[in-house]
JSON list of C-alpha atoms in Angstrom, two decimals:
[
{"chain": "A", "resi": 1, "resn": "MET", "atom": "CA", "xyz": [54.94, 81.47, 104.47]},
{"chain": "A", "resi": 2, "resn": "GLY", "atom": "CA", "xyz": [53.89, 82.37, 108.39]},
{"chain": "A", "resi": 3, "resn": "GLY", "atom": "CA", "xyz": [52.26, 78.76, 108.82]},
{"chain": "A", "resi": 4, "resn": "LEU", "atom": "CA", "xyz": [56.34, 77.41, 107.97]},
{"chain": "A", "resi": 5, "resn": "SER", "atom": "CA", "xyz": [57.79, 79.47, 109.95]},
{"chain": "A", "resi": 6, "resn": "ALA", "atom": "CA", "xyz": [54.91, 79.21, 113.33]},
{"chain": "A", "resi": 7, "resn": "ALA", "atom": "CA", "xyz": [55.29, 75.20, 112.47]},
{"chain": "A", "resi": 8, "resn": "ARG", "atom": "CA", "xyz": [59.08, 75.74, 112.93]},
{"chain": "A", "resi": 9, "resn": "SER", "atom": "CA", "xyz": [58.29, 78.14, 116.16]},
{"chain": "A", "resi": 10, "resn": "SER", "atom": "CA", "xyz": [55.92, 75.54, 118.14]},
{"chain": "A", "resi": 11, "resn": "ASN", "atom": "CA", "xyz": [58.38, 72.18, 116.88]},
{"chain": "A", "resi": 12, "resn": "ARG", "atom": "CA", "xyz": [61.32, 74.11, 118.93]},
{"chain": "A", "resi": 13, "resn": "SER", "atom": "CA", "xyz": [59.20, 74.78, 121.48]},
{"chain": "A", "resi": 14, "resn": "GLY", "atom": "CA", "xyz": [58.38, 70.60, 121.50]},
{"chain": "A", "resi": 15, "resn": "PHE", "atom": "CA", "xyz": [55.17, 71.11, 120.10]},
{"chain": "A", "resi": 16, "resn": "LEU", "atom": "CA", "xyz": [53.22, 69.65, 117.87]},
{"chain": "A", "resi": 17, "resn": "ASN", "atom": "CA", "xyz": [54.42, 70.83, 114.10]},
{"chain": "A", "resi": 18, "resn": "PRO", "atom": "CA", "xyz": [51.50, 70.95, 111.50]},
{"chain": "A", "resi": 19, "resn": "LEU", "atom": "CA", "xyz": [53.15, 70.95, 108.47]},
{"chain": "A", "resi": 20, "resn": "THR", "atom": "CA", "xyz": [55.45, 68.24, 107.73]},
{"chain": "A", "resi": 21, "resn": "THR", "atom": "CA", "xyz": [56.57, 65.79, 105.29]},
{"chain": "A", "resi": 22, "resn": "GLN", "atom": "CA", "xyz": [56.67, 61.87, 105.57]},
{"chain": "A", "resi": 23, "resn": "ILE", "atom": "CA", "xyz": [60.08, 62.96, 108.31]},
{"chain": "A", "resi": 24, "resn": "GLU", "atom": "CA", "xyz": [60.05, 65.76, 110.72]},
{"chain": "A", "resi": 25, "resn": "SER", "atom": "CA", "xyz": [61.58, 68.51, 109.64]},
{"chain": "A", "resi": 26, "resn": "HIS", "atom": "CA", "xyz": [65.01, 69.27, 110.87]},
{"chain": "A", "resi": 27, "resn": "ASP", "atom": "CA", "xyz": [65.42, 73.41, 110.87]},
{"chain": "A", "resi": 28, "resn": "TRP", "atom": "CA", "xyz": [65.57, 73.85, 114.31]},
{"chain": "A", "resi": 29, "resn": "GLN", "atom": "CA", "xyz": [68.58, 71.13, 115.34]},
{"chain": "A", "resi": 30, "resn": "VAL", "atom": "CA", "xyz": [70.57, 72.75, 111.62]},
{"chain": "A", "resi": 31, "resn": "GLU", "atom": "CA", "xyz": [69.85, 76.02, 114.09]},
{"chain": "A", "resi": 32, "resn": "LEU", "atom": "CA", "xyz": [71.10, 75.29, 116.93]},
{"chain": "A", "resi": 33, "resn": "TYR", "atom": "CA", "xyz": [73.97, 73.28, 115.70]},
{"chain": "A", "resi": 34, "resn": "ASP", "atom": "CA", "xyz": [75.09, 75.93, 113.28]},
{"chain": "A", "resi": 35, "resn": "ARG", "atom": "CA", "xyz": [75.33, 78.57, 116.61]},
{"chain": "A", "resi": 36, "resn": "VAL", "atom": "CA", "xyz": [77.14, 76.08, 118.49]},
{"chain": "A", "resi": 37, "resn": "ARG", "atom": "CA", "xyz": [79.87, 75.65, 115.99]},
{"chain": "A", "resi": 38, "resn": "HIS", "atom": "CA", "xyz": [79.97, 79.36, 115.31]},
{"chain": "A", "resi": 39, "resn": "VAL", "atom": "CA", "xyz": [80.29, 79.87, 119.30]},
{"chain": "A", "resi": 40, "resn": "GLY", "atom": "CA", "xyz": [82.70, 77.02, 118.75]},
{"chain": "A", "resi": 41, "resn": "GLY", "atom": "CA", "xyz": [85.21, 79.05, 116.36]},
{"chain": "A", "resi": 42, "resn": "ILE", "atom": "CA", "xyz": [85.11, 82.14, 118.75]},
{"chain": "A", "resi": 43, "resn": "LEU", "atom": "CA", "xyz": [85.94, 79.81, 121.63]},
{"chain": "A", "resi": 44, "resn": "HIS", "atom": "CA", "xyz": [88.65, 78.81, 119.22]},
{"chain": "A", "resi": 45, "resn": "ASN", "atom": "CA", "xyz": [90.42, 81.90, 118.45]},
{"chain": "A", "resi": 46, "resn": "LEU", "atom": "CA", "xyz": [90.33, 82.02, 122.35]},
{"chain": "A", "resi": 47, "resn": "ALA", "atom": "CA", "xyz": [91.96, 79.45, 122.81]},
{"chain": "A", "resi": 48, "resn": "THR", "atom": "CA", "xyz": [94.77, 79.41, 119.81]},
{"chain": "A", "resi": 49, "resn": "ASP", "atom": "CA", "xyz": [95.12, 83.07, 121.21]},
{"chain": "A", "resi": 50, "resn": "MET", "atom": "CA", "xyz": [96.11, 82.12, 124.62]},
{"chain": "A", "resi": 51, "resn": "TRP", "atom": "CA", "xyz": [98.55, 79.32, 123.93]},
{"chain": "A", "resi": 52, "resn": "THR", "atom": "CA", "xyz": [99.86, 82.19, 121.54]},
{"chain": "A", "resi": 53, "resn": "TYR", "atom": "CA", "xyz": [99.92, 84.74, 124.80]},
{"chain": "A", "resi": 54, "resn": "ILE", "atom": "CA", "xyz": [101.38, 82.61, 127.06]},
{"chain": "A", "resi": 55, "resn": "SER", "atom": "CA", "xyz": [104.07, 81.25, 124.68]},
{"chain": "A", "resi": 56, "resn": "MET", "atom": "CA", "xyz": [105.18, 84.56, 124.52]},
{"chain": "A", "resi": 57, "resn": "GLY", "atom": "CA", "xyz": [105.38, 84.54, 128.05]},
{"chain": "A", "resi": 58, "resn": "TYR", "atom": "CA", "xyz": [102.29, 87.38, 128.68]},
{"chain": "A", "resi": 59, "resn": "PHE", "atom": "CA", "xyz": [100.33, 84.95, 130.84]},
{"chain": "A", "resi": 60, "resn": "ALA", "atom": "CA", "xyz": [102.46, 82.95, 133.04]},
{"chain": "A", "resi": 61, "resn": "GLN", "atom": "CA", "xyz": [100.85, 79.07, 134.04]},
{"chain": "A", "resi": 62, "resn": "ILE", "atom": "CA", "xyz": [99.92, 77.82, 137.68]},
{"chain": "A", "resi": 63, "resn": "PRO", "atom": "CA", "xyz": [101.62, 75.16, 137.92]},
{"chain": "A", "resi": 64, "resn": "VAL", "atom": "CA", "xyz": [99.89, 71.89, 140.05]},
{"chain": "A", "resi": 65, "resn": "ASP", "atom": "CA", "xyz": [100.85, 69.97, 142.37]},
{"chain": "A", "resi": 66, "resn": "SER", "atom": "CA", "xyz": [102.01, 66.21, 140.84]},
{"chain": "A", "resi": 67, "resn": "ALA", "atom": "CA", "xyz": [101.55, 67.49, 137.84]},
{"chain": "A", "resi": 68, "resn": "THR", "atom": "CA", "xyz": [104.29, 67.07, 135.30]},
{"chain": "A", "resi": 69, "resn": "GLY", "atom": "CA", "xyz": [104.22, 69.37, 132.92]},
{"chain": "A", "resi": 70, "resn": "SER", "atom": "CA", "xyz": [106.07, 68.20, 129.55]},
{"chain": "A", "resi": 71, "resn": "SER", "atom": "CA", "xyz": [107.61, 64.05, 128.89]},
{"chain": "A", "resi": 72, "resn": "THR", "atom": "CA", "xyz": [111.27, 65.29, 128.15]},
{"chain": "A", "resi": 73, "resn": "MET", "atom": "CA", "xyz": [110.96, 69.05, 130.61]},
{"chain": "A", "resi": 74, "resn": "PRO", "atom": "CA", "xyz": [109.71, 68.09, 134.04]},
{"chain": "A", "resi": 75, "resn": "HIS", "atom": "CA", "xyz": [109.92, 71.48, 135.32]},
{"chain": "A", "resi": 76, "resn": "LYS", "atom": "CA", "xyz": [108.02, 72.81, 131.69]},
{"chain": "A", "resi": 77, "resn": "VAL", "atom": "CA", "xyz": [104.27, 73.95, 132.24]},
{"chain": "A", "resi": 78, "resn": "ASN", "atom": "CA", "xyz": [102.43, 72.82, 128.98]},
{"chain": "A", "resi": 79, "resn": "PRO", "atom": "CA", "xyz": [99.23, 75.00, 128.19]},
{"chain": "A", "resi": 80, "resn": "ILE", "atom": "CA", "xyz": [97.66, 71.79, 128.01]},
{"chain": "A", "resi": 81, "resn": "ARG", "atom": "CA", "xyz": [93.67, 73.22, 128.53]},
{"chain": "A", "resi": 82, "resn": "PHE", "atom": "CA", "xyz": [94.33, 75.84, 126.10]},
{"chain": "A", "resi": 83, "resn": "GLU", "atom": "CA", "xyz": [95.50, 73.14, 123.75]},
{"chain": "A", "resi": 84, "resn": "ASN", "atom": "CA", "xyz": [93.11, 70.03, 124.80]},
{"chain": "A", "resi": 85, "resn": "ALA", "atom": "CA", "xyz": [90.03, 72.80, 124.30]},
{"chain": "A", "resi": 86, "resn": "GLU", "atom": "CA", "xyz": [91.48, 73.72, 120.31]},
{"chain": "A", "resi": 87, "resn": "ALA", "atom": "CA", "xyz": [90.79, 70.30, 119.42]},
{"chain": "A", "resi": 88, "resn": "ASN", "atom": "CA", "xyz": [87.90, 69.65, 121.38]},
{"chain": "A", "resi": 89, "resn": "LEU", "atom": "CA", "xyz": [86.80, 72.71, 119.43]},
{"chain": "A", "resi": 90, "resn": "GLU", "atom": "CA", "xyz": [87.53, 71.39, 116.01]},
{"chain": "A", "resi": 91, "resn": "ILE", "atom": "CA", "xyz": [85.82, 67.71, 116.33]},
{"chain": "A", "resi": 92, "resn": "SER", "atom": "CA", "xyz": [82.63, 68.93, 117.66]},
{"chain": "A", "resi": 93, "resn": "GLY", "atom": "CA", "xyz": [83.34, 71.90, 114.99]},
{"chain": "A", "resi": 94, "resn": "GLY", "atom": "CA", "xyz": [83.75, 69.42, 112.15]},
{"chain": "A", "resi": 95, "resn": "LEU", "atom": "CA", "xyz": [80.23, 67.09, 113.72]},
{"chain": "A", "resi": 96, "resn": "PHE", "atom": "CA", "xyz": [78.25, 69.53, 113.81]},
{"chain": "A", "resi": 97, "resn": "SER", "atom": "CA", "xyz": [78.78, 71.28, 110.69]},
{"chain": "A", "resi": 98, "resn": "THR", "atom": "CA", "xyz": [78.16, 67.01, 108.81]},
{"chain": "A", "resi": 99, "resn": "ILE", "atom": "CA", "xyz": [75.01, 66.95, 111.15]},
{"chain": "A", "resi": 100, "resn": "ALA", "atom": "CA", "xyz": [73.50, 69.96, 109.75]},
{"chain": "A", "resi": 101, "resn": "GLN", "atom": "CA", "xyz": [74.28, 69.78, 106.03]},
{"chain": "A", "resi": 102, "resn": "THR", "atom": "CA", "xyz": [73.26, 66.04, 106.06]},
{"chain": "A", "resi": 103, "resn": "LEU", "atom": "CA", "xyz": [68.99, 66.80, 107.77]},
{"chain": "A", "resi": 104, "resn": "VAL", "atom": "CA", "xyz": [68.80, 69.18, 105.52]},
{"chain": "A", "resi": 105, "resn": "THR", "atom": "CA", "xyz": [68.55, 67.00, 102.76]},
{"chain": "A", "resi": 106, "resn": "SER", "atom": "CA", "xyz": [66.51, 63.45, 102.27]},
{"chain": "A", "resi": 107, "resn": "ARG", "atom": "CA", "xyz": [65.35, 61.60, 99.82]},
{"chain": "A", "resi": 108, "resn": "LEU", "atom": "CA", "xyz": [61.63, 62.21, 98.26]},
{"chain": "A", "resi": 109, "resn": "GLN", "atom": "CA", "xyz": [61.76, 62.96, 102.47]},
{"chain": "A", "resi": 110, "resn": "ARG", "atom": "CA", "xyz": [61.49, 59.71, 102.40]},
{"chain": "A", "resi": 111, "resn": "ASP", "atom": "CA", "xyz": [65.17, 57.83, 103.20]},
{"chain": "A", "resi": 112, "resn": "LEU", "atom": "CA", "xyz": [65.95, 57.96, 106.54]},
{"chain": "A", "resi": 113, "resn": "THR", "atom": "CA", "xyz": [69.97, 58.93, 107.08]},
{"chain": "A", "resi": 114, "resn": "ASP", "atom": "CA", "xyz": [69.00, 61.62, 109.50]},
{"chain": "A", "resi": 115, "resn": "SER", "atom": "CA", "xyz": [68.94, 58.51, 111.91]},
{"chain": "A", "resi": 116, "resn": "THR", "atom": "CA", "xyz": [71.92, 56.90, 111.72]},
{"chain": "A", "resi": 117, "resn": "THR", "atom": "CA", "xyz": [73.66, 61.02, 111.82]},
{"chain": "A", "resi": 118, "resn": "GLN", "atom": "CA", "xyz": [71.16, 62.30, 114.64]},
{"chain": "A", "resi": 119, "resn": "ARG", "atom": "CA", "xyz": [73.04, 59.38, 116.62]},
{"chain": "A", "resi": 120, "resn": "ASN", "atom": "CA", "xyz": [76.52, 61.74, 116.60]},
{"chain": "A", "resi": 121, "resn": "ILE", "atom": "CA", "xyz": [74.81, 64.81, 118.07]},
{"chain": "A", "resi": 122, "resn": "GLY", "atom": "CA", "xyz": [75.31, 63.61, 121.58]},
{"chain": "A", "resi": 123, "resn": "VAL", "atom": "CA", "xyz": [79.28, 62.73, 120.46]},
{"chain": "A", "resi": 124, "resn": "ALA", "atom": "CA", "xyz": [79.56, 66.18, 119.05]},
{"chain": "A", "resi": 125, "resn": "PHE", "atom": "CA", "xyz": [78.10, 68.26, 122.52]},
{"chain": "A", "resi": 126, "resn": "GLY", "atom": "CA", "xyz": [80.63, 66.12, 124.44]},
{"chain": "A", "resi": 127, "resn": "HIS", "atom": "CA", "xyz": [82.99, 67.46, 122.24]},
{"chain": "A", "resi": 128, "resn": "SER", "atom": "CA", "xyz": [82.30, 71.15, 123.39]},
{"chain": "A", "resi": 129, "resn": "LEU", "atom": "CA", "xyz": [82.01, 70.16, 126.26]},
{"chain": "A", "resi": 130, "resn": "LEU", "atom": "CA", "xyz": [85.07, 69.21, 127.06]},
{"chain": "A", "resi": 131, "resn": "ALA", "atom": "CA", "xyz": [86.30, 72.06, 125.58]},
{"chain": "A", "resi": 132, "resn": "LEU", "atom": "CA", "xyz": [84.49, 74.37, 127.46]},
{"chain": "A", "resi": 133, "resn": "ASP", "atom": "CA", "xyz": [85.77, 72.76, 130.82]},
{"chain": "A", "resi": 134, "resn": "ASN", "atom": "CA", "xyz": [89.18, 73.12, 129.66]},
{"chain": "A", "resi": 135, "resn": "LEU", "atom": "CA", "xyz": [88.64, 75.94, 128.47]},
{"chain": "A", "resi": 136, "resn": "GLU", "atom": "CA", "xyz": [87.33, 77.24, 131.85]},
{"chain": "A", "resi": 137, "resn": "ARG", "atom": "CA", "xyz": [90.38, 75.81, 133.41]},
{"chain": "A", "resi": 138, "resn": "GLY", "atom": "CA", "xyz": [93.14, 76.87, 131.80]},
{"chain": "A", "resi": 139, "resn": "LEU", "atom": "CA", "xyz": [91.74, 80.10, 132.66]},
{"chain": "A", "resi": 140, "resn": "GLY", "atom": "CA", "xyz": [91.98, 79.90, 135.94]},
{"chain": "A", "resi": 141, "resn": "GLU", "atom": "CA", "xyz": [95.22, 78.33, 136.18]},
{"chain": "A", "resi": 142, "resn": "ILE", "atom": "CA", "xyz": [96.96, 81.19, 134.76]},
{"chain": "A", "resi": 143, "resn": "LEU", "atom": "CA", "xyz": [98.65, 84.57, 135.69]},
{"chain": "A", "resi": 144, "resn": "LEU", "atom": "CA", "xyz": [99.07, 88.38, 133.77]},
{"chain": "A", "resi": 145, "resn": "ALA", "atom": "CA", "xyz": [103.29, 88.62, 133.32]},
{"chain": "A", "resi": 146, "resn": "GLU", "atom": "CA", "xyz": [102.91, 92.57, 134.28]},
{"chain": "A", "resi": 147, "resn": "ASP", "atom": "CA", "xyz": [106.48, 92.84, 134.77]},
{"chain": "A", "resi": 148, "resn": "VAL", "atom": "CA", "xyz": [106.66, 91.36, 130.58]},
{"chain": "A", "resi": 149, "resn": "LEU", "atom": "CA", "xyz": [103.72, 93.51, 129.42]},
{"chain": "A", "resi": 150, "resn": "ARG", "atom": "CA", "xyz": [105.58, 96.58, 130.34]},
{"chain": "A", "resi": 151, "resn": "VAL", "atom": "CA", "xyz": [109.00, 95.52, 129.12]},
{"chain": "A", "resi": 152, "resn": "ASP", "atom": "CA", "xyz": [107.06, 94.97, 125.78]},
{"chain": "A", "resi": 153, "resn": "LEU", "atom": "CA", "xyz": [105.57, 98.51, 125.87]},
{"chain": "A", "resi": 154, "resn": "ASP", "atom": "CA", "xyz": [108.27, 100.56, 126.69]},
{"chain": "A", "resi": 155, "resn": "ALA", "atom": "CA", "xyz": [109.62, 98.88, 123.53]},
{"chain": "A", "resi": 156, "resn": "ASN", "atom": "CA", "xyz": [106.95, 100.38, 121.56]},
{"chain": "A", "resi": 157, "resn": "TRP", "atom": "CA", "xyz": [106.23, 103.73, 121.64]},
{"chain": "A", "resi": 158, "resn": "GLU", "atom": "CA", "xyz": [104.20, 103.81, 118.14]},
{"chain": "A", "resi": 159, "resn": "VAL", "atom": "CA", "xyz": [101.26, 102.86, 120.15]},
{"chain": "A", "resi": 160, "resn": "LEU", "atom": "CA", "xyz": [100.26, 106.04, 120.99]},
{"chain": "A", "resi": 161, "resn": "ALA", "atom": "CA", "xyz": [100.13, 106.47, 117.23]},
{"chain": "A", "resi": 162, "resn": "GLU", "atom": "CA", "xyz": [96.54, 106.85, 117.87]},
{"chain": "A", "resi": 163, "resn": "ALA", "atom": "CA", "xyz": [96.34, 109.04, 120.21]},
{"chain": "A", "resi": 164, "resn": "ILE", "atom": "CA", "xyz": [98.27, 111.94, 118.10]},
{"chain": "A", "resi": 165, "resn": "GLN", "atom": "CA", "xyz": [96.32, 111.52, 115.64]},
{"chain": "A", "resi": 166, "resn": "THR", "atom": "CA", "xyz": [93.12, 111.32, 117.04]},
{"chain": "A", "resi": 167, "resn": "VAL", "atom": "CA", "xyz": [94.44, 114.77, 119.06]},
{"chain": "A", "resi": 168, "resn": "VAL", "atom": "CA", "xyz": [95.29, 116.28, 115.85]},
{"chain": "A", "resi": 169, "resn": "ARG", "atom": "CA", "xyz": [93.00, 115.70, 114.05]},
{"chain": "A", "resi": 170, "resn": "ALA", "atom": "CA", "xyz": [90.99, 117.75, 116.92]},
{"chain": "A", "resi": 171, "resn": "GLU", "atom": "CA", "xyz": [93.31, 120.57, 116.26]},
{"chain": "A", "resi": 172, "resn": "ILE", "atom": "CA", "xyz": [92.88, 120.79, 112.47]},
{"chain": "A", "resi": 173, "resn": "VAL", "atom": "CA", "xyz": [88.26, 120.62, 113.40]},
{"chain": "A", "resi": 174, "resn": "ALA", "atom": "CA", "xyz": [89.08, 123.55, 115.45]},
{"chain": "A", "resi": 175, "resn": "GLY", "atom": "CA", "xyz": [90.43, 125.28, 112.87]},
{"chain": "A", "resi": 176, "resn": "ARG", "atom": "CA", "xyz": [93.50, 125.36, 114.19]},
{"chain": "A", "resi": 177, "resn": "SER", "atom": "CA", "xyz": [96.24, 124.66, 110.88]},
{"chain": "A", "resi": 178, "resn": "ARG", "atom": "CA", "xyz": [98.85, 125.22, 113.04]},
{"chain": "A", "resi": 179, "resn": "ILE", "atom": "CA", "xyz": [100.18, 122.52, 115.20]},
{"chain": "A", "resi": 180, "resn": "THR", "atom": "CA", "xyz": [102.86, 122.74, 117.52]},
{"chain": "A", "resi": 181, "resn": "ILE", "atom": "CA", "xyz": [104.33, 119.03, 119.32]},
{"chain": "A", "resi": 182, "resn": "PRO", "atom": "CA", "xyz": [104.87, 118.29, 121.39]},
{"chain": "A", "resi": 183, "resn": "ILE", "atom": "CA", "xyz": [101.09, 118.06, 121.98]},
{"chain": "A", "resi": 184, "resn": "PRO", "atom": "CA", "xyz": [100.56, 119.06, 126.01]},
{"chain": "A", "resi": 185, "resn": "CYS", "atom": "CA", "xyz": [97.96, 117.15, 126.41]},
{"chain": "A", "resi": 186, "resn": "LEU", "atom": "CA", "xyz": [100.54, 113.91, 124.79]},
{"chain": "A", "resi": 187, "resn": "GLN", "atom": "CA", "xyz": [103.38, 114.97, 126.91]},
{"chain": "A", "resi": 188, "resn": "ALA", "atom": "CA", "xyz": [102.00, 112.88, 130.34]},
{"chain": "A", "resi": 189, "resn": "LEU", "atom": "CA", "xyz": [101.51, 109.56, 128.21]},
{"chain": "A", "resi": 190, "resn": "THR", "atom": "CA", "xyz": [102.93, 106.67, 127.90]},
{"chain": "A", "resi": 191, "resn": "PRO", "atom": "CA", "xyz": [101.94, 102.83, 126.44]},
{"chain": "A", "resi": 192, "resn": "ALA", "atom": "CA", "xyz": [100.99, 101.79, 129.38]},
{"chain": "A", "resi": 193, "resn": "THR", "atom": "CA", "xyz": [99.09, 104.86, 130.13]},
{"chain": "A", "resi": 194, "resn": "TYR", "atom": "CA", "xyz": [96.88, 105.20, 127.03]},
{"chain": "A", "resi": 195, "resn": "THR", "atom": "CA", "xyz": [94.26, 102.89, 126.61]},
{"chain": "A", "resi": 196, "resn": "GLY", "atom": "CA", "xyz": [92.06, 105.30, 124.43]},
{"chain": "A", "resi": 197, "resn": "LEU", "atom": "CA", "xyz": [87.98, 104.61, 125.03]},
{"chain": "A", "resi": 198, "resn": "ALA", "atom": "CA", "xyz": [88.25, 101.18, 125.45]},
{"chain": "A", "resi": 199, "resn": "PRO", "atom": "CA", "xyz": [87.31, 100.95, 129.56]},
{"chain": "A", "resi": 200, "resn": "ASP", "atom": "CA", "xyz": [84.62, 103.70, 128.59]},
{"chain": "A", "resi": 201, "resn": "LEU", "atom": "CA", "xyz": [83.52, 101.28, 125.74]},
{"chain": "A", "resi": 202, "resn": "VAL", "atom": "CA", "xyz": [83.60, 97.84, 127.95]},
{"chain": "A", "resi": 203, "resn": "SER", "atom": "CA", "xyz": [81.17, 99.33, 130.46]},
{"chain": "A", "resi": 204, "resn": "GLU", "atom": "CA", "xyz": [78.55, 100.67, 127.77]},
{"chain": "A", "resi": 205, "resn": "LEU", "atom": "CA", "xyz": [78.65, 96.93, 126.66]}
]
């Protein structure tokens, strides 16, 4: 097993693979394509979430000069960057999945199916790059709609349930079985000001 691992490691670095069959092992490629597909899935989630946030009004899109947002409603700005990213990531993920599945199989290490399959590697990476370009441009063409978020938060005070539960648990652990509501440390909180440990966690990571 040590020799096989060393062979795969050397192959990734561009050196001779001393342990192989009649065709070159594609294990390192499969690992790479699976990782790219995995990252693509995460970015696909970002693209669909941003599309949803824009439709909910949480983000406003910055109009681009001379660009028509919609064929039927020229005044409308469609989230086309995120739609393009979503589609390209789906195509890229599908291709990488097919390529990876094909490259780990071979009939007695003699067939040349891998040769035909590998001609599509550039296509798969191309769609990934298109998606990245659209995501980067899309994220640069939006503004946070703070007024919309404030209204939404002010209508959902259940956001503070976490804060209340945390303080109540602390009171119980401290041996104070009688808890009075309102608790002083909670009185100044609002849905818009409560962020819990999020700032500290982001700073730490």
